[in-house]
Coordinates of N, CA and C and ligand atoms in Angstrom, one line a residue:
X1 N 7.9 -20.1 -24.3 CA 8.8 -20.1 -23.1 C 10.0 -19.3 -23.0
X2 N 10.1 -18.9 -21.8 CA 11.3 -18.0 -21.7 C 12.8 -18.5 -21.5
X3 N 13.7 -18.0 -22.0 CA 14.6 -19.0 -21.6 C 15.9 -18.5 -20.7
X4 N 16.3 -18.8 -19.8 CA 17.4 -18.1 -19.0 C 18.8 -18.7 -18.9
X5 N 19.7 -17.9 -18.6 CA 21.0 -18.6 -18.7 C 21.2 -18.8 -17.4
X6 N 21.7 -19.6 -16.9 CA 22.3 -20.0 -15.3 C 23.4 -20.0 -14.9
X7 N 24.3 -19.1 -14.9 CA 25.5 -18.9 -15.0 C 25.8 -17.5 -14.2
X8 N 27.1 -17.3 -13.8 CA 27.2 -15.7 -13.4 C 28.5 -15.4 -14.2
X9 N 29.0 -16.4 -15.1 CA 30.3 -16.1 -16.3 C 29.6 -14.9 -16.9
X10 N 30.2 -13.4 -17.0 CA 29.8 -12.6 -17.7 C 30.0 -12.8 -19.2
X11 N 31.1 -13.6 -19.6 CA 31.5 -13.7 -21.2 C 30.4 -14.5 -21.7
X12 N 30.0 -15.6 -20.6 CA 28.9 -16.4 -21.3 C 27.5 -15.7 -21.6
X13 N 27.3 -14.8 -20.7 CA 26.1 -14.2 -20.7 C 26.1 -13.0 -22.0
X14 N 27.5 -12.5 -22.1 CA 27.3 -11.4 -22.9 C 27.4 -12.1 -24.7
X15 N 27.8 -13.4 -24.4 CA 27.8 -14.1 -25.5 C 26.3 -14.6 -26.1
X16 N 25.5 -14.9 -25.2 CA 24.0 -15.4 -25.4 C 23.2 -14.3 -25.9
X17 N 23.5 -12.9 -24.7 CA 22.8 -11.8 -24.8 C 23.0 -11.2 -26.4
X18 N 24.1 -11.2 -26.8 CA 24.6 -10.8 -28.1 C 23.8 -11.8 -29.3
X19 N 23.4 -12.7 -29.0 CA 22.6 -13.6 -30.1 C 21.1 -13.2 -30.1
X20 N 20.7 -12.3 -28.8 CA 19.6 -12.2 -28.5 C 18.6 -13.5 -28.0
X21 N 19.4 -14.3 -27.5 CA 18.7 -15.6 -27.5 C 17.7 -15.8 -25.6
X22 N 18.6 -15.0 -25.1 CA 18.1 -15.1 -23.7 C 17.0 -14.3 -23.1
X23 N 16.2 -14.3 -22.1 CA 15.3 -13.6 -21.6 C 15.5 -13.1 -20.2
X24 N 16.8 -13.6 -19.7 CA 17.3 -13.1 -18.4 C 18.3 -14.2 -18.0
X25 N 18.5 -14.1 -16.5 CA 19.9 -14.8 -15.8 C 19.4 -15.6 -14.9
X26 N 19.8 -16.0 -13.9 CA 19.9 -17.2 -12.9 C 21.2 -17.2 -12.3
X27 N 21.2 -16.9 -11.3 CA 22.7 -17.5 -10.3 C 21.9 -18.1 -9.5
X28 N 23.1 -19.1 -8.7 CA 22.8 -19.3 -7.3 C 24.4 -19.3 -6.6
X29 N 24.6 -19.4 -5.4 CA 25.5 -19.1 -4.8 C 27.0 -20.1 -5.2
X30 N 26.2 -21.3 -5.6 CA 27.5 -22.0 -6.2 C 28.5 -21.5 -7.3
X31 N 27.5 -21.4 -8.4 CA 27.8 -20.4 -9.5 C 28.4 -19.3 -9.5
X32 N 28.2 -18.5 -8.6 CA 28.8 -17.1 -8.3 C 30.2 -17.3 -7.6
X33 N 30.0 -18.4 -6.5 CA 31.6 -18.6 -5.8 C 32.9 -18.9 -6.7
X34 N 32.1 -19.7 -8.0 CA 33.3 -20.0 -9.0 C 33.9 -18.9 -9.9
X35 N 33.3 -17.7 -9.8 CA 33.7 -16.5 -10.8 C 34.2 -15.3 -9.8
X36 N 33.5 -15.3 -8.6 CA 33.4 -14.3 -7.7 C 35.0 -13.9 -7.4
X37 N 35.1 -12.6 -7.5 CA 36.5 -11.9 -7.1 C 36.8 -10.7 -5.9
X38 N 35.5 -10.7 -5.3 CA 35.7 -10.1 -4.1 C 34.7 -9.2 -4.2
X39 N 34.1 -8.3 -5.4 CA 33.3 -7.4 -5.6 C 32.1 -8.1 -6.1
X40 N 31.1 -8.9 -5.5 CA 29.9 -9.5 -5.8 C 29.1 -8.4 -6.5
X41 N 28.6 -7.3 -5.8 CA 27.7 -6.7 -5.9 C 28.4 -5.7 -7.3
X42 N 29.5 -5.7 -7.7 CA 29.7 -5.0 -8.9 C 29.3 -6.1 -9.9
X43 N 29.7 -7.2 -10.0 CA 29.6 -8.3 -10.6 C 27.8 -8.4 -10.9
X44 N 26.9 -8.7 -10.0 CA 25.7 -8.3 -10.1 C 25.3 -7.3 -10.9
X45 N 26.0 -6.2 -10.7 CA 25.3 -4.8 -11.5 C 25.8 -4.9 -12.9
X46 N 27.0 -5.9 -13.1 CA 27.3 -5.8 -14.6 C 26.4 -6.8 -15.3
X47 N 26.1 -7.8 -14.5 CA 25.3 -9.0 -15.3 C 23.6 -8.2 -15.6
X48 N 23.5 -7.4 -14.6 CA 22.1 -7.0 -14.7 C 21.8 -6.2 -15.9
X49 N 23.1 -5.3 -16.3 CA 23.3 -4.5 -17.3 C 23.3 -5.2 -18.5
X50 N 23.7 -6.5 -18.5 CA 24.1 -7.1 -19.7 C 22.7 -7.7 -20.5
X51 N 21.7 -7.8 -19.5 CA 20.3 -8.6 -20.1 C 19.6 -7.7 -20.2
X52 N 18.5 -7.4 -20.8 CA 17.2 -7.0 -20.7 C 16.1 -7.9 -20.3
X53 N 16.1 -8.4 -18.6 CA 15.2 -9.1 -18.1 C 15.2 -9.5 -17.1
X54 N 14.8 -10.7 -16.1 CA 15.2 -10.5 -15.0 C 16.3 -11.6 -14.5
X55 N 17.4 -11.0 -13.3 CA 18.3 -11.5 -12.8 C 17.9 -12.3 -11.7
X56 N 17.9 -13.5 -11.4 CA 18.1 -13.9 -10.2 C 19.3 -13.9 -9.5
X57 N 19.4 -13.4 -8.0 CA 20.4 -13.0 -7.2 C 19.9 -13.8 -6.1
X58 N 20.5 -14.6 -4.9 CA 20.4 -15.5 -4.1 C 20.7 -14.9 -2.9
X59 N 19.6 -15.1 -1.7 CA 20.1 -14.7 -0.6 C 21.1 -16.0 0.3
X60 N 22.0 -15.5 1.0 CA 22.8 -16.5 1.5 C 22.3 -16.8 3.1
X61 N 21.2 -16.2 3.6 CA 21.1 -16.1 5.3 C 20.0 -17.2 5.0
X62 N 19.8 -17.7 6.3 CA 18.9 -18.9 6.6 C 17.7 -18.6 7.3
X63 N 17.6 -17.2 8.1 CA 16.6 -16.5 8.9 C 16.1 -15.3 8.0
X64 N 14.7 -15.7 8.5 CA 13.4 -14.5 7.8 C 14.4 -13.2 7.7
X65 N 14.8 -12.6 8.8 CA 14.9 -11.3 9.1 C 16.4 -11.1 8.2
X66 N 17.4 -12.0 8.1 CA 18.4 -11.7 7.2 C 18.1 -11.9 5.7
X67 N 17.4 -13.0 5.9 CA 17.3 -12.9 4.4 C 16.3 -11.6 3.5
X68 N 15.6 -11.0 4.3 CA 14.8 -9.9 4.1 C 15.8 -8.7 3.9
X69 N 16.7 -8.5 4.5 CA 17.5 -7.2 4.7 C 18.5 -7.9 3.4
X70 N 18.9 -8.9 3.2 CA 19.9 -9.2 2.0 C 18.9 -8.9 0.9
X71 N 17.8 -9.4 1.0 CA 16.8 -9.4 -0.5 C 17.1 -8.0 -0.8
X72 N 16.2 -6.7 0.0 CA 16.6 -5.4 0.1 C 17.7 -4.9 -0.6
X73 N 19.1 -5.3 -0.1 CA 20.1 -5.2 -1.1 C 20.3 -5.8 -2.2
X74 N 20.0 -6.8 -2.6 CA 20.3 -7.2 -3.6 C 19.0 -6.7 -4.7
X75 N 18.0 -6.3 -4.4 CA 16.6 -5.8 -5.1 C 17.3 -4.5 -5.4
X76 N 18.1 -3.8 -4.7 CA 18.8 -2.1 -5.0 C 19.5 -2.3 -6.0
X77 N 20.2 -3.3 -6.1 CA 21.3 -3.1 -7.2 C 21.1 -2.8 -8.7
X78 N 19.7 -3.3 -8.9 CA 19.4 -2.9 -10.5 C 17.7 -3.5 -10.6
X79 N 17.6 -2.7 -11.6 CA 16.1 -2.9 -11.7 C 15.5 -4.5 -12.1
X80 N 16.5 -5.1 -12.5 CA 16.4 -6.4 -13.6 C 16.6 -7.5 -12.3
X81 N 17.1 -6.7 -11.1 CA 17.2 -8.2 -10.1 C 15.9 -8.6 -9.5
X82 N 16.1 -9.9 -9.3 CA 14.8 -10.6 -8.7 C 15.6 -11.4 -7.2
X83 N 15.1 -11.4 -6.1 CA 15.7 -11.8 -5.2 C 14.8 -13.4 -5.1
X84 N 16.3 -14.3 -5.0 CA 15.9 -15.9 -4.9 C 16.1 -16.0 -3.5
X85 N 15.0 -17.0 -3.1 CA 15.3 -17.3 -1.6 C 14.9 -18.7 -1.4
X86 N 15.2 -19.5 -0.9 CA 14.9 -21.0 -0.7 C 13.8 -21.3 -0.3
X87 N 13.4 -22.6 -1.0 CA 12.2 -23.0 0.0 C 12.0 -23.8 0.7
X88 N 12.1 -22.9 2.2 CA 12.1 -23.0 3.7 C 10.9 -22.5 4.3
X89 N 10.8 -22.6 5.3 CA 9.6 -21.9 6.1 C 10.0 -20.4 6.3
X90 N 11.3 -19.8 6.5 CA 11.9 -18.6 6.7 C 11.8 -17.9 5.3
X91 N 12.2 -19.0 4.3 CA 12.3 -18.4 2.8 C 10.8 -18.2 2.6
X92 N 9.8 -18.8 2.5 CA 8.3 -18.2 2.7 C 7.9 -17.0 3.1
X93 N 8.4 -17.0 4.0 CA 8.0 -15.9 4.7 C 8.7 -14.7 4.4
X94 N 9.8 -14.7 4.0 CA 10.6 -13.6 3.4 C 9.9 -13.5 2.4
X95 N 9.9 -14.5 1.3 CA 9.4 -14.1 -0.1 C 8.0 -13.4 0.1
X96 N 7.0 -13.5 1.2 CA 5.7 -13.1 1.1 C 6.0 -11.3 1.5
X97 N 7.4 -11.1 2.2 CA 7.6 -9.7 3.0 C 7.9 -9.3 1.8
X98 N 9.2 -9.7 0.8 CA 9.6 -8.9 0.1 C 9.1 -8.9 -1.3
X99 N 7.8 -9.6 -1.5 CA 7.0 -9.2 -2.4 C 5.7 -8.1 -2.2
X100 N 5.6 -8.0 -0.7 CA 5.0 -7.0 -0.1 C 5.5 -5.6 -0.3
X101 N 6.8 -5.3 -0.4 CA 7.3 -4.4 -0.5 C 7.6 -4.3 -2.0
X102 N 6.8 -5.0 -2.9 CA 7.2 -4.5 -4.2 C 8.3 -5.4 -5.2
X103 N 9.2 -6.3 -4.3 CA 10.1 -6.9 -5.1 C 9.7 -7.9 -5.6
X104 N 10.5 -8.6 -6.8 CA 10.2 -10.0 -7.5 C 11.0 -11.2 -6.8
X105 N 10.3 -12.4 -6.4 CA 11.0 -13.4 -6.0 C 11.1 -14.4 -6.5
X106 N 12.3 -15.4 -6.7 CA 12.2 -16.3 -7.1 C 12.4 -17.6 -6.1
X107 N 11.3 -18.7 -5.6 CA 11.7 -19.4 -4.4 C 12.3 -20.6 -5.2
X108 N 13.4 -21.1 -4.3 CA 14.2 -21.7 -5.2 C 14.3 -22.8 -4.7
X109 N 15.1 -24.1 -5.2 CA 15.5 -25.7 -4.2 C 13.7 -26.3 -4.0
X110 N 12.9 -26.2 -5.1 CA 12.0 -26.8 -5.0 C 12.0 -28.4 -5.8
X111 N 11.3 -29.1 -4.8 CA 11.0 -30.5 -5.4 C 9.7 -31.3 -5.2
X112 N 8.6 -30.9 -5.0 CA 7.7 -31.5 -4.5 C 6.4 -30.4 -5.0
X113 N 5.4 -31.0 -5.3 CA 4.4 -30.2 -5.6 C 3.5 -29.3 -4.3
X114 N 3.9 -30.4 -3.4 CA 3.3 -29.3 -2.2 C 3.9 -27.9 -1.8
X115 N 5.2 -27.9 -2.2 CA 6.4 -26.9 -1.8 C 6.0 -25.8 -3.2
X116 N 5.8 -26.3 -4.0 CA 5.1 -25.4 -5.2 C 4.1 -24.6 -4.7
X117 N 3.1 -25.4 -4.4 CA 1.8 -24.4 -4.0 C 2.2 -23.5 -2.9
X118 N 3.1 -23.8 -1.9 CA 3.6 -22.7 -0.7 C 4.2 -21.6 -1.3
X119 N 4.9 -22.0 -2.2 CA 5.3 -20.8 -2.9 C 4.7 -19.8 -3.7
X120 N 3.7 -20.3 -4.6 CA 2.8 -19.5 -4.9 C 1.6 -18.9 -4.1
X121 N 1.6 -19.8 -3.2 CA 0.8 -19.0 -1.6 C 1.6 -17.9 -1.3
X122 N 2.7 -17.9 -1.4 CA 3.6 -17.0 -0.5 C 3.6 -15.6 -1.7
X123 N 3.4 -15.4 -2.9 CA 3.2 -14.8 -3.6 C 4.5 -14.6 -4.7
X124 N 5.2 -15.7 -5.1 CA 6.3 -15.9 -5.2 C 5.8 -15.4 -7.1
X125 N 7.1 -14.8 -7.4 CA 6.8 -14.6 -9.3 C 7.4 -15.4 -10.0
X126 N 8.5 -16.0 -9.3 CA 9.0 -17.6 -10.0 C 9.0 -18.6 -9.0
X127 N 8.9 -19.8 -9.1 CA 8.8 -21.0 -8.3 C 10.0 -22.3 -9.5
X128 N 11.3 -22.3 -8.8 CA 12.5 -23.0 -9.4 C 12.1 -24.4 -9.1
X129 N 11.5 -25.3 -9.6 CA 11.7 -26.8 -9.5 C 13.1 -27.5 -10.0
X130 N 14.1 -28.4 -9.4 CA 15.1 -28.8 -9.9 C 14.8 -30.2 -10.6
X131 N 14.7 -30.2 -11.8 CA 14.8 -31.5 -12.7 C 15.5 -32.3 -12.2
X132 N 16.7 -32.1 -12.9 CA 17.9 -33.2 -12.8 C 18.4 -33.5 -11.4
X133 N 18.6 -32.7 -10.2 CA 18.5 -33.2 -9.0 C 17.6 -34.1 -8.5
X134 N 16.5 -34.4 -9.1 CA 15.5 -35.1 -9.0 C 15.8 -36.4 -9.6
X135 N 16.1 -36.1 -11.1 CA 16.4 -37.5 -11.7 C 17.9 -38.3 -11.2
X136 N 18.5 -37.3 -10.6 CA 19.8 -37.7 -9.9 C 19.3 -38.6 -8.7
X137 N 18.6 -38.7 -8.1 CA 18.1 -39.6 -7.1 C 17.0 -40.7 -7.6
X138 N 17.1 -41.0 -8.7 CA 15.8 -41.6 -9.4 C 14.5 -41.4 -9.0
X139 N 14.4 -39.8 -8.9 CA 12.8 -39.2 -9.3 C 12.5 -39.1 -10.6
X140 N 11.4 -38.5 -10.7 CA 10.7 -38.0 -12.1 C 10.7 -36.4 -12.1
X141 N 12.0 -36.0 -12.2 CA 12.0 -34.5 -12.3 C 10.7 -33.7 -13.3
X142 N 10.7 -34.5 -14.5 CA 9.9 -33.9 -15.1 C 8.4 -34.2 -15.1
X143 N 8.1 -35.3 -14.3 CA 6.9 -35.1 -14.0 C 6.2 -34.1 -13.0
X144 N 7.5 -33.9 -12.0 CA 6.9 -32.8 -11.1 C 6.8 -31.5 -11.6
X145 N 7.2 -31.1 -12.9 CA 6.9 -29.6 -13.6 C 5.5 -29.8 -14.2
X146 N 5.0 -31.1 -14.7 CA 3.7 -31.5 -15.2 C 2.5 -31.3 -14.2
X147 N 2.9 -31.3 -12.9 CA 1.9 -31.7 -11.9 C 2.0 -30.2 -11.3
X148 N 3.1 -29.4 -11.1 CA 2.8 -28.3 -10.9 C 2.1 -27.4 -11.6
X149 N 2.0 -27.7 -13.3 CA 1.6 -26.7 -14.2 C 0.1 -27.3 -14.2
X150 N -0.3 -28.3 -13.8 CA -1.7 -28.7 -13.6 C -1.9 -28.1 -12.5
X151 N -1.3 -28.0 -11.3 CA -2.0 -27.4 -9.8 C -2.3 -25.9 -10.2
X152 N -1.5 -24.8 -10.6 CA -1.3 -24.1 -11.3 C -2.2 -23.4 -12.0
X153 N -2.5 -24.2 -12.9 CA -3.6 -23.7 -13.9 C -4.8 -24.2 -13.6
X154 N -5.0 -25.2 -12.4 CA -6.3 -25.6 -11.6 C -7.2 -24.1 -11.1
X155 N -5.9 -23.9 -10.1 CA -6.3 -22.7 -9.2 C -5.9 -21.1 -9.8
X156 N -5.7 -21.2 -10.8 CA -5.2 -20.0 -11.3 C -4.0 -19.1 -10.5
X157 N -2.9 -19.7 -10.3 CA -2.0 -19.2 -9.7 C -1.2 -18.6 -11.0
X158 N -0.5 -17.2 -10.2 CA 0.2 -16.8 -11.6 C 1.7 -16.8 -11.4
X159 N 2.3 -17.7 -10.4 CA 3.4 -17.5 -10.2 C 3.7 -18.5 -11.4
X160 N 5.4 -18.1 -12.2 CA 6.1 -18.6 -13.1 C 6.5 -20.1 -12.9
X161 N 6.2 -20.5 -13.5 CA 7.3 -22.1 -13.3 C 8.7 -22.1 -14.4
X162 N 9.9 -22.2 -13.5 CA 11.0 -21.8 -14.3 C 12.0 -23.0 -14.0
X163 N 11.5 -24.0 -14.9 CA 12.5 -25.1 -14.8 C 13.8 -25.1 -14.9
X164 N 14.0 -25.6 -13.4 CA 15.7 -25.5 -13.1 C 16.4 -26.8 -13.5
X165 N 17.8 -27.0 -13.0 CA 18.5 -28.2 -12.9 C 18.2 -29.0 -14.3
X166 N 18.3 -28.3 -15.4 CA 18.2 -28.7 -16.7 C 19.5 -29.5 -17.4
X167 N 19.6 -30.9 -18.0 CA 21.0 -31.4 -18.1 C 21.4 -31.5 -19.1
X168 N 20.3 -31.6 -20.2 CA 20.4 -31.4 -21.7 C 19.4 -31.0 -22.8
X169 N 19.1 -30.8 -24.1 CA 18.2 -30.6 -24.9 C 17.0 -30.9 -24.7
X170 N 16.8 -32.4 -24.3 CA 15.3 -33.2 -24.6 C 15.0 -32.7 -23.2
X171 N 15.6 -32.2 -22.0 CA 15.0 -31.4 -20.7 C 13.6 -30.4 -21.4
X172 N 14.8 -29.6 -22.7 CA 14.2 -28.1 -22.6 C 12.8 -28.7 -23.6
X173 N 13.1 -29.7 -24.4 CA 11.7 -29.9 -25.1 C 10.7 -30.2 -24.2
X174 N 10.8 -31.3 -23.2 CA 9.7 -31.9 -22.6 C 9.1 -30.5 -22.3
X175 N 10.1 -29.4 -21.5 CA 9.6 -28.3 -20.7 C 8.6 -27.9 -21.4
X176 N 8.9 -27.5 -22.7 CA 8.0 -26.8 -23.6 C 6.7 -27.5 -23.8
X177 N 6.9 -28.8 -24.1 CA 5.6 -29.5 -24.2 C 4.8 -29.7 -23.0
X178 N 5.1 -29.3 -22.2 CA 4.6 -29.6 -20.5 C 3.6 -27.9 -20.3
X179 N 4.6 -27.1 -20.8 CA 4.0 -25.7 -20.7 C 4.8 -25.1 -19.4
X180 N 6.1 -25.4 -19.4 CA 6.6 -24.7 -18.5 C 7.1 -23.3 -18.6
X181 N 6.6 -22.1 -17.8 CA 7.0 -20.7 -18.1 C 8.1 -20.5 -18.5
X182 N 9.5 -20.8 -18.4 CA 10.5 -20.7 -18.0 C 11.7 -21.8 -17.9
X183 N 12.7 -21.7 -18.6 CA 13.3 -22.7 -18.1 C 14.9 -22.3 -18.0
X184 N 15.7 -22.5 -17.0 CA 17.1 -21.6 -17.3 C 18.1 -22.7 -17.5
X185 N 19.1 -22.5 -18.3 CA 20.4 -23.4 -18.8 C 21.7 -23.2 -18.6
X186 N 22.1 -24.1 -18.3 CA 23.6 -23.9 -18.3 C 24.0 -23.3 -19.8
X187 N 25.0 -22.8 -20.1 CA 25.4 -22.2 -21.3 C 25.7 -23.7 -22.3
X188 N 26.5 -24.6 -21.9 CA 26.5 -25.5 -22.6 C 25.4 -26.0 -23.3
X189 N 24.4 -26.3 -22.1 CA 23.0 -26.8 -22.9 C 22.4 -25.9 -23.9
X190 N 22.6 -24.9 -23.9 CA 22.1 -23.6 -24.5 C 22.3 -23.9 -25.9
X191 N 23.7 -23.8 -26.3 CA 24.5 -24.1 -27.3 C 24.1 -25.4 -28.1
X192 N 24.1 -26.4 -26.9 CA 23.7 -27.5 -27.8 C 22.3 -27.8 -28.8
X193 N 21.2 -26.8 -28.0 CA 20.2 -26.4 -28.7 C 20.2 -26.5 -30.2
X194 N 21.2 -25.7 -30.7 CA 21.2 -25.3 -31.6 C 22.2 -26.6 -32.5
X195 N 22.7 -27.6 -32.3 CA 22.9 -28.5 -33.0 C 22.4 -29.5 -33.3
X196 N 22.7 -30.3 -34.8 CA 22.1 -31.3 -35.2 C 23.0 -31.8 -36.4
X197 N 23.4 -33.4 -36.4 CA 24.4 -33.5 -37.0 C 24.1 -33.5 -38.6
X198 N 23.0 -33.5 -39.2 CA 22.1 -33.4 -40.0 C 22.5 -31.7 -40.6
X199 N 22.5 -31.1 -40.1 CA 22.9 -29.7 -40.3 C 24.1 -29.6 -40.6
X200 N 25.0 -29.9 -39.8 CA 26.1 -30.2 -40.2 C 26.5 -30.7 -41.5
X201 N 26.3 -31.8 -41.8 CA 26.4 -32.7 -42.9 C 25.8 -32.1 -44.3
X202 N 24.9 -31.4 -44.0 CA 23.9 -30.5 -45.4 C 24.7 -29.5 -45.6
X203 N 25.2 -28.9 -44.5 CA 26.1 -27.6 -44.9 C 27.3 -28.0 -45.4
X204 N 27.9 -28.6 -45.1 CA 29.3 -29.4 -45.6 C 29.1 -29.6 -47.3
X205 N 28.0 -30.3 -47.4 CA 27.8 -30.8 -48.7 C 27.3 -29.8 -49.9
X206 N 26.4 -28.5 -49.0 CA 26.1 -27.6 -49.8 C 27.6 -26.7 -50.4
X207 N 28.5 -26.6 -49.6 CA 29.1 -25.3 -49.4 C 30.4 -26.5 -50.4
X208 N 30.6 -27.7 -50.4 CA 31.5 -28.4 -51.4 C 31.1 -28.4 -52.9
X209 N 29.3 -28.1 -53.1 CA 28.9 -28.4 -54.3 C 29.0 -27.2 -54.8
X210 N 29.2 -26.1 -54.2 CA 29.1 -24.5 -54.6 C 30.7 -24.4 -54.7
X211 N 32.1 -25.1 -54.2 CA 33.1 -24.9 -54.7 C 33.3 -25.3 -55.7
X212 N 32.7 -26.8 -56.1 CA 33.4 -27.6 -57.4 C 32.6 -26.7 -58.5
X213 N 31.3 -25.8 -58.0 CA 30.8 -25.1 -59.3 C 31.7 -23.8 -59.7
X214 N 32.3 -23.3 -58.8 CA 33.3 -22.5 -59.3 C 32.7 -21.0 -59.1
X215 N 31.3 -20.9 -58.7 CA 30.1 -19.4 -58.5 C 31.1 -18.6 -57.6
X216 N 30.2 -17.2 -57.6 CA 30.6 -16.4 -56.5 C 29.0 -15.7 -56.2
X217 N 28.9 -15.3 -55.3 CA 27.7 -14.2 -54.8 C 28.4 -12.7 -55.1
Ligands
G3P301 O1 20.6 -22.6 -10.5 C1 19.8 -24.0 -10.1 C2 20.0 -24.9 -10.7 O2 19.9 -24.7 -12.4 C3 21.2 -25.4 -10.6 O3 21.4 -27.0 -11.6 O4 22.8 -28.8 -12.3 O5 23.6 -27.7 -10.5 O6 21.5 -29.3 -10.4 P1 22.4 -28.4 -11.0

C-alpha cells in the first residue's frame, strides 16, 4: 500500500521524505490555507520537488470550464502534480476532460460507492473516500473502503482507492487488510505508526543492561 502524507507543510514533508517513508503527498485547500504565504504556485513547486511521487493539488473552482483551466495550470507546475477535483457533476466532467488531455486526476470528497463508481467511469487516477468524516456522522467509513474495493475488483476498474481522512493507526491497518491501494495520513498519524510502548520499554532495558556491564562497541 502506498503511503501519502496529507499536508502542505514543507518541513513535515521533508522529514518524512528524508526517512524514505512516503510515496507522495495530498493537499487540500484547507491544508494549504494554513501555510500559504501568497506564492502558492512556488509552494506547490517546492512540495513537488521534495518527493518522488504524485502530489495532489486541488482546484478551487466549482464549474467544469474553470476547473479544467485551473487543472491545466496545476498540472503544468511539475510532472508529479495530480489535479484534485471534487466529486460533483462538474468535477466528474472536468476529470474526464483532464484525463483526456493526459493529466492524472484525484477525485476527492467521495462518501459513497455510487460516487466511487462514477469517479472510475470518469477515468480518475485516484478516488479519495473520506473515512473519518463518515465516522464523524456515525457512518461506517471503513466499510465504504471495502465496498469500493469489491466493486472495482468485480469490474476491473483501475482507479486507485486512496483512503483519506484517516485519523489513527488502526485506520491504516484496516486499509491494508481491506486492500486499499493508497492511504493518506496527517504527519502525526504517520509517526504514530512507529510507536509501541513495548519498543520503548525494551530499548530502555537493553541500554540499562549495557551501561551496567560497562562494555563498548
Ligand atoms: O485530504 C483530505 C482528507 O484527508 C481530510 O481529512 O481529517 O480533514 O477529514 P480530515
